[in-house]
Amino acid sequence: MADKPTKGLADVVAASTALSDIDGKAGRLFYRGYDIHDLAGRTTFEETAHLLQHGSLPSRDQLAAYGAELVRGRALGGLVASNIPEIAAKQEPMEALRTLVSLAGADDPDKDSNAADANLRKAARLTAQQPLLVALYHAARTGATIPDPDPELSIAANFLLQITGRTPSQREVEIFDTCLVLHADHTMNASTFAARVCAATLSDMHSAIVAAIGTLKGPLHGGANEQVMRTLEAIDPSGVAQTVRDKLAAGEKIMGFGHRVYKTEDPRATHLRKMSRELGEASGDDTYYRMSKEMEEVVFAEKGLYPNVDFYAATVYHYLGIPTDLFTPVFSVSRMSGWTAHVIEQHADNRLIRPDSEYIGERDQKWKPIDER
Ligand code: COA
């Protein structure tokens, strides 16, 4: 008979990883041993993806080679490209990405191999294609024509240009790039766990990423950033404190607060709060930033909860001109680097992930023929 389960697998160590580490008590996050505070604002998303997928921060030559691989890998196959208009008309953004990544798997030249070199090539293609899929989806549903990605520009710069239709300032690109770095990996979060469970059956990388995208979509995980913005938009700026207290009294969760692992400030929120403030002030209307700050103070006073990564990411994306329903897709653009690295790691030292369950149903039932039931 199995032991009692730990609800939600809290504190259960489900895998070994050399990719990221969290000290929940001290509020620290590391990617391959580098403190997130050292990486954020100093290391680009492309360097971070290389760190996660290849194991080291790249030299200039390695970065040039990886950058060229990303540019080549961005090219979409016919199956995915031809289906974007119909998918954009019928599916919400995260549903669409789930479908499009699945189609991209059919187009991928390495689709039948889980070998380490094939996985690295697929990781680069998936990382390069994800921002383009979001941009093409958005263009298809709005009827906009977007420029092709510029091979001289970073993923962050190309994405902002394609989504907003205007050339972003250098500071906006830096801020968005930092957001991508901050979201790249986060130990055994729900979507990464889903990807690893799938990969551990020796299924392929695209299947694992489809599982991860479906998991990120939920409001208790990546979907929270969109819900934060919807909450801010629905509240009267003069009634923030009362609204929060009413929601808590009604037993509602406040999106963007609380975390399974951090018992103090999420180190990613430290950077996102500053960037939200900077962008809010630069925009000439920092109402949403100020509302967020008030919300943070009330939630802490009432529940002792800290904001997580999704809370200030919402207003940062808003000030950057990204549509609210693309916030969670933006999370996937970044997390693709971590998911793919986890699939590579899982395949490199695999064992089927198959936990036990506690049976809570009826026992000793007496079977009856159908006419006697
Ligand atoms: N608002 C209000 N109360 C919250 C809360 C929130 N955002 N997050 C946690 N709590 C409360 C719960 O109601 C619960 O209280 P109780 O013990 O009185 O019932 C307690 O804190 C523990 O919460 P629980 O949901 O069991 O913690 P968890 O570890 O299972 O969940 C999250 C972690 C992140 C899913 C949870 O904090 C949450 O739902 N947050 C909002 C969604 C979100 O921002 N997700 C993004 C995560 S990065």
Short mmCIF file of C-alpha atoms and ligand atoms in Angstrom, two decimals:
data_model
loop_
_atom_site.label_atom_id
_atom_site.label_comp_id
_atom_site.label_asym_id
_atom_site.label_seq_id
_atom_site.Cartn_x
_atom_site.Cartn_y
_atom_site.Cartn_z
CA MET A 1 0.00 0.00 0.00
CA ALA A 2 1.35 3.44 -0.94
CA ASP A 3 2.20 6.17 1.58
CA LYS A 4 0.07 9.29 1.94
CA PRO A 5 0.84 11.67 -0.97
CA THR A 6 2.25 15.15 -0.47
CA LYS A 7 -0.52 17.26 -1.97
CA GLY A 8 0.76 18.99 -5.09
CA LEU A 9 4.12 17.19 -4.63
CA ALA A 10 5.28 20.10 -2.43
CA ASP A 11 8.90 19.63 -1.30
CA VAL A 12 9.18 16.36 -3.26
CA VAL A 13 12.48 16.22 -5.15
CA ALA A 14 11.36 14.91 -8.54
CA ALA A 15 14.57 15.16 -10.59
CA SER A 16 18.24 16.05 -10.49
CA THR A 17 19.21 19.05 -12.56
CA ALA A 18 22.32 21.13 -13.21
CA LEU A 19 20.26 23.88 -14.87
CA SER A 20 18.82 26.06 -12.12
CA ASP A 21 18.60 26.23 -8.38
CA ILE A 22 16.42 28.19 -5.95
CA ASP A 23 17.12 29.11 -2.35
CA GLY A 24 13.55 29.80 -1.31
CA LYS A 25 14.41 31.12 2.15
CA ALA A 26 17.06 33.57 0.96
CA GLY A 27 15.13 34.47 -2.22
CA ARG A 28 17.94 33.53 -4.59
CA LEU A 29 17.90 31.99 -8.06
CA PHE A 30 20.84 30.58 -10.00
CA TYR A 31 21.21 29.41 -13.61
CA ARG A 32 24.03 26.86 -13.78
CA GLY A 33 25.57 28.43 -10.68
CA TYR A 34 25.27 32.07 -11.82
CA ASP A 35 23.21 34.34 -9.56
CA ILE A 36 20.23 35.79 -11.45
CA HIS A 37 21.23 39.23 -10.10
CA ASP A 38 24.57 38.91 -11.95
CA LEU A 39 22.90 37.80 -15.18
CA ALA A 40 19.93 40.22 -15.32
CA GLY A 41 20.81 43.36 -17.25
CA ARG A 42 24.32 42.11 -18.08
CA THR A 43 23.73 38.93 -20.09
CA THR A 44 21.52 38.77 -23.15
CA PHE A 45 18.72 36.24 -23.63
CA GLU A 46 20.74 34.56 -26.40
CA GLU A 47 23.71 34.14 -24.02
CA THR A 48 21.36 32.79 -21.35
CA ALA A 49 19.79 30.28 -23.75
CA HIS A 50 23.30 29.14 -24.71
CA LEU A 51 24.18 28.81 -21.02
CA LEU A 52 21.15 26.61 -20.39
CA GLN A 53 21.25 24.50 -23.57
CA HIS A 54 25.04 24.18 -24.07
CA GLY A 55 26.20 24.42 -20.46
CA SER A 56 28.35 27.57 -20.55
CA LEU A 57 28.16 31.30 -21.12
CA PRO A 58 29.37 31.64 -24.71
CA SER A 59 32.59 33.20 -25.91
CA ARG A 60 32.20 35.78 -28.70
CA ASP A 61 32.79 33.08 -31.33
CA GLN A 62 30.36 30.67 -29.69
CA LEU A 63 27.74 33.40 -29.45
CA ALA A 64 28.20 34.29 -33.12
CA ALA A 65 27.79 30.62 -34.10
CA TYR A 66 24.74 30.17 -31.85
CA GLY A 67 23.23 33.44 -33.13
CA ALA A 68 23.67 32.26 -36.73
CA GLU A 69 22.02 28.95 -35.81
CA LEU A 70 19.07 30.83 -34.32
CA VAL A 71 18.71 32.94 -37.48
CA ARG A 72 18.75 29.83 -39.71
CA GLY A 73 16.51 27.90 -37.33
CA ARG A 74 13.83 30.58 -37.38
CA ALA A 75 12.69 29.56 -40.86
CA LEU A 76 9.28 27.92 -40.53
CA GLY A 77 8.25 24.82 -42.45
CA GLY A 78 5.32 24.86 -44.86
CA LEU A 79 2.91 22.98 -42.61
CA VAL A 80 3.13 25.43 -39.74
CA ALA A 81 3.26 28.57 -41.91
CA SER A 82 0.26 27.65 -44.01
CA ASN A 83 -1.93 26.89 -40.98
CA ILE A 84 -1.32 30.10 -39.02
CA PRO A 85 -4.28 32.09 -40.46
CA GLU A 86 -6.91 29.44 -39.64
CA ILE A 87 -5.42 28.74 -36.21
CA ALA A 88 -5.31 32.48 -35.43
CA ALA A 89 -8.98 32.73 -36.31
CA LYS A 90 -10.03 29.80 -34.11
CA GLN A 91 -7.68 29.53 -31.14
CA GLU A 92 -6.67 31.69 -28.18
CA PRO A 93 -2.95 32.54 -28.10
CA MET A 94 -1.70 29.73 -25.85
CA GLU A 95 -3.92 27.16 -27.57
CA ALA A 96 -2.55 28.35 -30.90
CA LEU A 97 1.05 28.02 -29.74
CA ARG A 98 0.36 24.49 -28.52
CA THR A 99 -0.97 23.61 -31.97
CA LEU A 100 1.73 25.47 -33.90
CA VAL A 101 4.63 23.90 -31.99
CA SER A 102 3.08 20.51 -32.63
CA LEU A 103 2.93 21.31 -36.36
CA ALA A 104 6.50 22.64 -36.26
CA GLY A 105 7.51 19.20 -34.96
CA ALA A 106 6.24 17.65 -38.16
CA ASP A 107 8.36 20.09 -40.19
CA ASP A 108 11.53 19.60 -38.12
CA PRO A 109 14.33 17.73 -39.97
CA ASP A 110 15.44 16.08 -36.69
CA LYS A 111 11.97 14.99 -35.65
CA ASP A 112 12.83 11.29 -35.46
CA SER A 113 15.94 11.61 -33.31
CA ASN A 114 16.43 12.10 -29.57
CA ALA A 115 20.23 12.05 -29.95
CA ALA A 116 22.11 14.80 -28.10
CA ASP A 117 23.19 16.67 -31.27
CA ALA A 118 19.68 16.49 -32.77
CA ASN A 119 18.19 17.73 -29.49
CA LEU A 120 20.55 20.72 -29.45
CA ARG A 121 19.55 21.62 -33.01
CA LYS A 122 15.85 21.29 -32.16
CA ALA A 123 16.36 23.39 -29.01
CA ALA A 124 17.84 26.22 -31.10
CA ARG A 125 15.02 26.00 -33.68
CA LEU A 126 12.29 25.99 -31.04
CA THR A 127 13.90 28.95 -29.24
CA ALA A 128 14.21 30.89 -32.50
CA GLN A 129 10.73 30.02 -33.79
CA GLN A 130 8.66 30.70 -30.67
CA PRO A 131 8.82 34.55 -30.84
CA LEU A 132 8.10 34.40 -34.56
CA LEU A 133 5.09 32.14 -34.01
CA VAL A 134 3.66 34.62 -31.49
CA ALA A 135 4.27 37.54 -33.87
CA LEU A 136 2.81 35.76 -36.91
CA TYR A 137 -0.21 34.64 -34.89
CA HIS A 138 -0.81 38.24 -33.76
CA ALA A 139 -0.35 39.59 -37.28
CA ALA A 140 -2.77 37.03 -38.71
CA ARG A 141 -5.53 37.86 -36.24
CA THR A 142 -5.12 41.62 -36.59
CA GLY A 143 -4.57 41.62 -40.35
CA ALA A 144 -1.25 43.42 -39.92
CA THR A 145 1.75 42.94 -42.16
CA ILE A 146 4.92 42.53 -40.13
CA PRO A 147 8.53 42.92 -41.20
CA ASP A 148 10.67 39.78 -41.50
CA PRO A 149 12.97 39.40 -38.49
CA ASP A 150 16.18 41.36 -38.99
CA PRO A 151 19.18 38.99 -38.64
CA GLU A 152 21.19 41.84 -37.13
CA LEU A 153 18.71 42.32 -34.27
CA SER A 154 18.28 40.32 -31.07
CA ILE A 155 15.25 38.14 -30.34
CA ALA A 156 14.01 40.85 -27.95
CA ALA A 157 14.35 43.68 -30.50
CA ASN A 158 12.75 41.71 -33.34
CA PHE A 159 9.86 40.63 -31.14
CA LEU A 160 9.02 44.14 -29.90
CA LEU A 161 9.27 45.50 -33.45
CA GLN A 162 6.99 42.81 -34.86
CA ILE A 163 4.41 42.98 -32.08
CA THR A 164 4.12 46.74 -31.66
CA GLY A 165 4.83 47.79 -35.26
CA ARG A 166 7.29 50.48 -34.15
CA THR A 167 11.03 50.51 -33.62
CA PRO A 168 11.61 50.13 -29.87
CA SER A 169 14.09 52.33 -28.02
CA GLN A 170 17.37 50.78 -26.95
CA ARG A 171 16.24 50.90 -23.32
CA GLU A 172 12.96 49.13 -24.15
CA VAL A 173 14.92 46.37 -25.86
CA GLU A 174 17.26 46.07 -22.86
CA ILE A 175 14.31 45.84 -20.49
CA PHE A 176 12.47 43.25 -22.56
CA ASP A 177 15.66 41.25 -23.01
CA THR A 178 16.10 41.27 -19.21
CA CYS A 179 12.52 39.98 -18.86
CA LEU A 180 13.39 37.07 -21.15
CA VAL A 181 16.49 36.32 -19.06
CA LEU A 182 14.47 36.42 -15.83
CA HIS A 183 11.87 33.92 -17.11
CA ALA A 184 14.27 31.45 -18.79
CA ASP A 185 14.34 28.66 -16.21
CA HIS A 186 13.01 27.92 -12.75
CA THR A 187 13.77 24.43 -11.45
CA MET A 188 10.85 21.96 -11.28
CA ASN A 189 8.01 24.37 -12.05
CA ALA A 190 4.83 22.75 -13.36
CA SER A 191 5.48 23.17 -17.09
CA THR A 192 9.09 22.01 -16.86
CA PHE A 193 7.98 18.99 -14.86
CA ALA A 194 5.37 18.22 -17.54
CA ALA A 195 8.07 18.46 -20.22
CA ARG A 196 10.36 16.13 -18.29
CA VAL A 197 7.60 13.56 -17.65
CA CYS A 198 6.89 13.48 -21.38
CA ALA A 199 10.58 13.35 -22.36
CA ALA A 200 11.23 10.56 -19.83
CA THR A 201 9.01 8.20 -21.83
CA LEU A 202 11.59 8.78 -24.62
CA SER A 203 9.03 10.80 -26.50
CA ASP A 204 10.48 13.59 -28.66
CA MET A 205 11.34 17.20 -27.77
CA HIS A 206 8.38 18.77 -29.61
CA SER A 207 5.93 16.51 -27.75
CA ALA A 208 7.51 17.52 -24.44
CA ILE A 209 7.26 21.21 -25.35
CA VAL A 210 3.60 20.84 -26.32
CA ALA A 211 2.97 19.35 -22.85
CA ALA A 212 4.83 22.27 -21.30
CA ILE A 213 2.88 24.91 -23.24
CA GLY A 214 -0.43 23.35 -22.21
CA THR A 215 0.75 23.43 -18.61
CA LEU A 216 2.10 27.00 -18.68
CA LYS A 217 -1.28 28.19 -19.94
CA GLY A 218 -3.07 27.73 -16.59
CA PRO A 219 -3.68 30.76 -14.33
CA LEU A 220 -1.88 29.15 -11.38
CA HIS A 221 1.29 29.10 -13.53
CA GLY A 222 2.16 31.28 -16.54
CA GLY A 223 -1.40 32.45 -17.09
CA ALA A 224 -1.13 34.58 -13.93
CA ASN A 225 0.61 37.51 -15.66
CA GLU A 226 -2.40 38.09 -17.95
CA GLN A 227 -4.76 37.84 -14.96
CA VAL A 228 -2.71 40.46 -13.07
CA MET A 229 -3.24 42.98 -15.88
CA ARG A 230 -6.95 42.15 -16.13
CA THR A 231 -7.29 42.73 -12.38
CA LEU A 232 -5.51 46.11 -12.59
CA GLU A 233 -7.67 47.15 -15.53
CA ALA A 234 -10.85 46.22 -13.65
CA ILE A 235 -10.03 48.12 -10.43
CA ASP A 236 -10.71 51.80 -9.86
CA PRO A 237 -7.29 53.37 -9.06
CA SER A 238 -8.73 54.97 -5.92
CA GLY A 239 -10.16 51.68 -4.65
CA VAL A 240 -7.17 49.34 -4.80
CA ALA A 241 -6.86 48.61 -1.09
CA GLN A 242 -10.58 47.98 -0.58
CA THR A 243 -10.86 45.77 -3.66
CA VAL A 244 -7.93 43.63 -2.53
CA ARG A 245 -9.37 43.30 0.98
CA ASP A 246 -12.79 42.37 -0.46
CA LYS A 247 -11.26 39.73 -2.72
CA LEU A 248 -9.27 38.22 0.13
CA ALA A 249 -12.34 38.26 2.41
CA ALA A 250 -14.24 36.40 -0.32
CA GLY A 251 -11.50 33.75 -0.35
CA GLU A 252 -10.22 34.77 -3.78
CA LYS A 253 -6.59 34.43 -4.71
CA ILE A 254 -4.81 37.56 -5.85
CA MET A 255 -2.99 36.69 -9.05
CA GLY A 256 0.74 37.38 -9.09
CA PHE A 257 1.23 36.70 -5.36
CA GLY A 258 2.52 33.70 -3.47
CA HIS A 259 4.94 31.01 -4.49
CA ARG A 260 5.46 27.34 -3.74
CA VAL A 261 9.19 27.73 -3.11
CA TYR A 262 9.99 31.37 -2.24
CA LYS A 263 9.28 32.30 1.36
CA THR A 264 10.58 35.82 0.80
CA GLU A 265 10.84 38.20 -2.17
CA ASP A 266 11.15 36.42 -5.53
CA PRO A 267 14.50 37.78 -6.86
CA ARG A 268 12.97 38.18 -10.32
CA ALA A 269 10.28 40.48 -8.90
CA THR A 270 13.02 42.79 -7.57
CA HIS A 271 14.14 43.54 -11.15
CA LEU A 272 10.65 43.61 -12.63
CA ARG A 273 9.38 46.09 -10.02
CA LYS A 274 12.21 48.52 -10.89
CA MET A 275 11.60 48.14 -14.63
CA SER A 276 7.86 48.64 -14.21
CA ARG A 277 8.50 51.84 -12.29
CA GLU A 278 10.99 53.10 -14.88
CA LEU A 279 8.69 52.39 -17.82
CA GLY A 280 5.64 53.77 -16.02
CA GLU A 281 7.41 57.04 -15.26
CA ALA A 282 8.82 57.26 -18.78
CA SER A 283 5.34 56.74 -20.25
CA GLY A 284 4.01 59.81 -18.40
CA ASP A 285 1.27 57.73 -16.74
CA ASP A 286 2.50 55.39 -14.04
CA THR A 287 -0.99 54.68 -12.65
CA TYR A 288 -0.70 50.92 -13.13
CA TYR A 289 2.71 50.88 -11.45
CA ARG A 290 1.41 52.86 -8.48
CA MET A 291 -1.67 50.62 -8.25
CA SER A 292 0.61 47.57 -8.28
CA LYS A 293 2.75 49.01 -5.50
CA GLU A 294 -0.33 49.66 -3.38
CA MET A 295 -1.64 46.16 -4.11
CA GLU A 296 1.70 44.71 -3.06
CA GLU A 297 1.58 46.58 0.26
CA VAL A 298 -2.00 45.52 1.02
CA VAL A 299 -1.48 41.86 0.12
CA PHE A 300 1.63 41.76 2.30
CA ALA A 301 -0.14 43.46 5.22
CA GLU A 302 -3.18 41.18 4.94
CA LYS A 303 -1.60 37.84 4.01
CA GLY A 304 2.17 38.17 4.33
CA LEU A 305 2.49 37.19 0.65
CA TYR A 306 5.14 38.55 -1.72
CA PRO A 307 4.72 39.27 -5.43
CA ASN A 308 6.00 36.55 -7.75
CA VAL A 309 7.52 36.88 -11.24
CA ASP A 310 4.14 37.40 -12.88
CA PHE A 311 3.08 40.42 -10.86
CA TYR A 312 5.34 43.19 -12.13
CA ALA A 313 5.97 41.42 -15.45
CA ALA A 314 2.37 42.34 -16.29
CA THR A 315 2.86 46.11 -16.12
CA VAL A 316 6.30 45.90 -17.75
CA TYR A 317 4.77 44.15 -20.77
CA HIS A 318 1.85 46.57 -20.76
CA TYR A 319 4.17 49.62 -20.84
CA LEU A 320 6.16 47.96 -23.65
CA GLY A 321 2.98 47.87 -25.74
CA ILE A 322 2.45 44.11 -25.71
CA PRO A 323 -1.25 43.11 -25.86
CA THR A 324 -2.47 41.60 -22.58
CA ASP A 325 -3.43 38.22 -24.03
CA LEU A 326 0.14 37.79 -25.32
CA PHE A 327 1.73 38.04 -21.85
CA THR A 328 1.71 34.28 -21.27
CA PRO A 329 2.97 33.59 -24.82
CA VAL A 330 5.87 35.97 -23.99
CA PHE A 331 6.60 33.80 -20.95
CA SER A 332 6.78 30.80 -23.31
CA VAL A 333 9.20 32.65 -25.63
CA SER A 334 11.64 32.84 -22.74
CA ARG A 335 10.91 29.55 -20.99
CA MET A 336 11.46 27.68 -24.26
CA SER A 337 15.19 27.99 -23.53
CA GLY A 338 14.78 26.26 -20.17
CA TRP A 339 12.24 23.64 -21.28
CA THR A 340 14.43 22.50 -24.16
CA ALA A 341 17.50 22.36 -21.88
CA HIS A 342 15.54 20.18 -19.44
CA VAL A 343 14.53 17.79 -22.24
CA ILE A 344 18.19 17.53 -23.30
CA GLU A 345 19.16 16.85 -19.68
CA GLN A 346 16.38 14.27 -19.22
CA HIS A 347 17.29 12.37 -22.37
CA ALA A 348 20.98 12.40 -21.44
CA ASP A 349 20.34 10.46 -18.21
CA ASN A 350 16.88 9.02 -18.45
CA ARG A 351 14.61 6.95 -16.30
CA LEU A 352 10.84 6.78 -16.77
CA ILE A 353 9.07 9.19 -14.38
CA ARG A 354 6.25 7.16 -12.93
CA PRO A 355 5.28 7.95 -9.33
CA ASP A 356 2.82 6.03 -7.21
CA SER A 357 -0.66 7.09 -6.09
CA GLU A 358 -2.71 6.65 -2.95
CA TYR A 359 -5.93 4.74 -3.65
CA ILE A 360 -8.97 6.43 -2.05
CA GLY A 361 -11.80 4.62 -3.87
CA GLU A 362 -14.17 1.82 -2.89
CA ARG A 363 -12.81 -1.64 -2.06
CA ASP A 364 -14.28 -5.17 -2.13
CA GLN A 365 -17.06 -4.31 -4.58
CA LYS A 366 -19.28 -7.21 -5.62
CA TRP A 367 -19.69 -7.54 -9.38
CA LYS A 368 -23.28 -7.79 -10.70
CA PRO A 369 -24.52 -8.56 -14.24
CA ILE A 370 -25.63 -5.44 -16.13
CA ASP A 371 -29.39 -6.02 -15.66
CA GLU A 372 -28.98 -6.14 -11.85
CA ARG A 373 -27.05 -2.84 -11.47
N1 COA B 1 -3.78 35.20 -2.95
C1 COA B 1 -4.38 34.92 -1.78
N2 COA B 1 -4.04 33.89 -1.01
C2 COA B 1 -3.05 33.10 -1.43
C3 COA B 1 -2.38 33.33 -2.64
C4 COA B 1 -2.78 34.43 -3.40
N3 COA B 1 -2.17 34.71 -4.56
N4 COA B 1 -1.43 32.40 -2.80
C5 COA B 1 -1.51 31.60 -1.74
N5 COA B 1 -2.49 32.02 -0.91
C6 COA B 1 -2.89 31.41 0.35
C7 COA B 1 -3.83 30.25 0.06
O1 COA B 1 -5.17 30.66 0.01
C8 COA B 1 -3.53 29.34 1.22
O2 COA B 1 -4.17 29.85 2.36
P1 COA B 1 -4.84 28.86 3.43
O3 COA B 1 -3.69 28.04 3.95
O4 COA B 1 -5.44 29.80 4.41
O5 COA B 1 -5.81 28.04 2.65
C9 COA B 1 -2.04 29.51 1.43
O6 COA B 1 -1.74 30.83 0.96
C10 COA B 1 -1.20 28.50 0.65
O7 COA B 1 -1.61 28.57 -0.72
P2 COA B 1 -1.57 27.37 -1.73
O8 COA B 1 -2.40 27.69 -2.92
O9 COA B 1 -1.86 26.09 -1.02
O10 COA B 1 -0.02 27.37 -2.09
P3 COA B 1 0.65 26.57 -3.26
O11 COA B 1 2.05 26.42 -2.89
O12 COA B 1 -0.14 25.34 -3.57
O13 COA B 1 0.44 27.52 -4.51
C11 COA B 1 0.65 29.29 -6.00
C12 COA B 1 1.39 28.39 -5.00
C13 COA B 1 1.67 30.12 -6.74
C14 COA B 1 -0.11 28.42 -7.00
C15 COA B 1 -0.33 30.20 -5.24
O14 COA B 1 0.39 31.08 -4.41
C16 COA B 1 -1.25 30.95 -6.17
O15 COA B 1 -2.29 30.41 -6.56
N6 COA B 1 -0.90 32.22 -6.53
C17 COA B 1 -1.69 32.97 -7.49
C18 COA B 1 -1.39 32.52 -8.90
C19 COA B 1 -0.03 32.97 -9.36
O16 COA B 1 0.36 34.11 -9.19
N7 COA B 1 0.69 32.03 -9.99
C20 COA B 1 2.00 32.30 -10.54
C21 COA B 1 3.05 31.57 -9.77
S1 COA B 1 4.68 32.03 -10.27
#
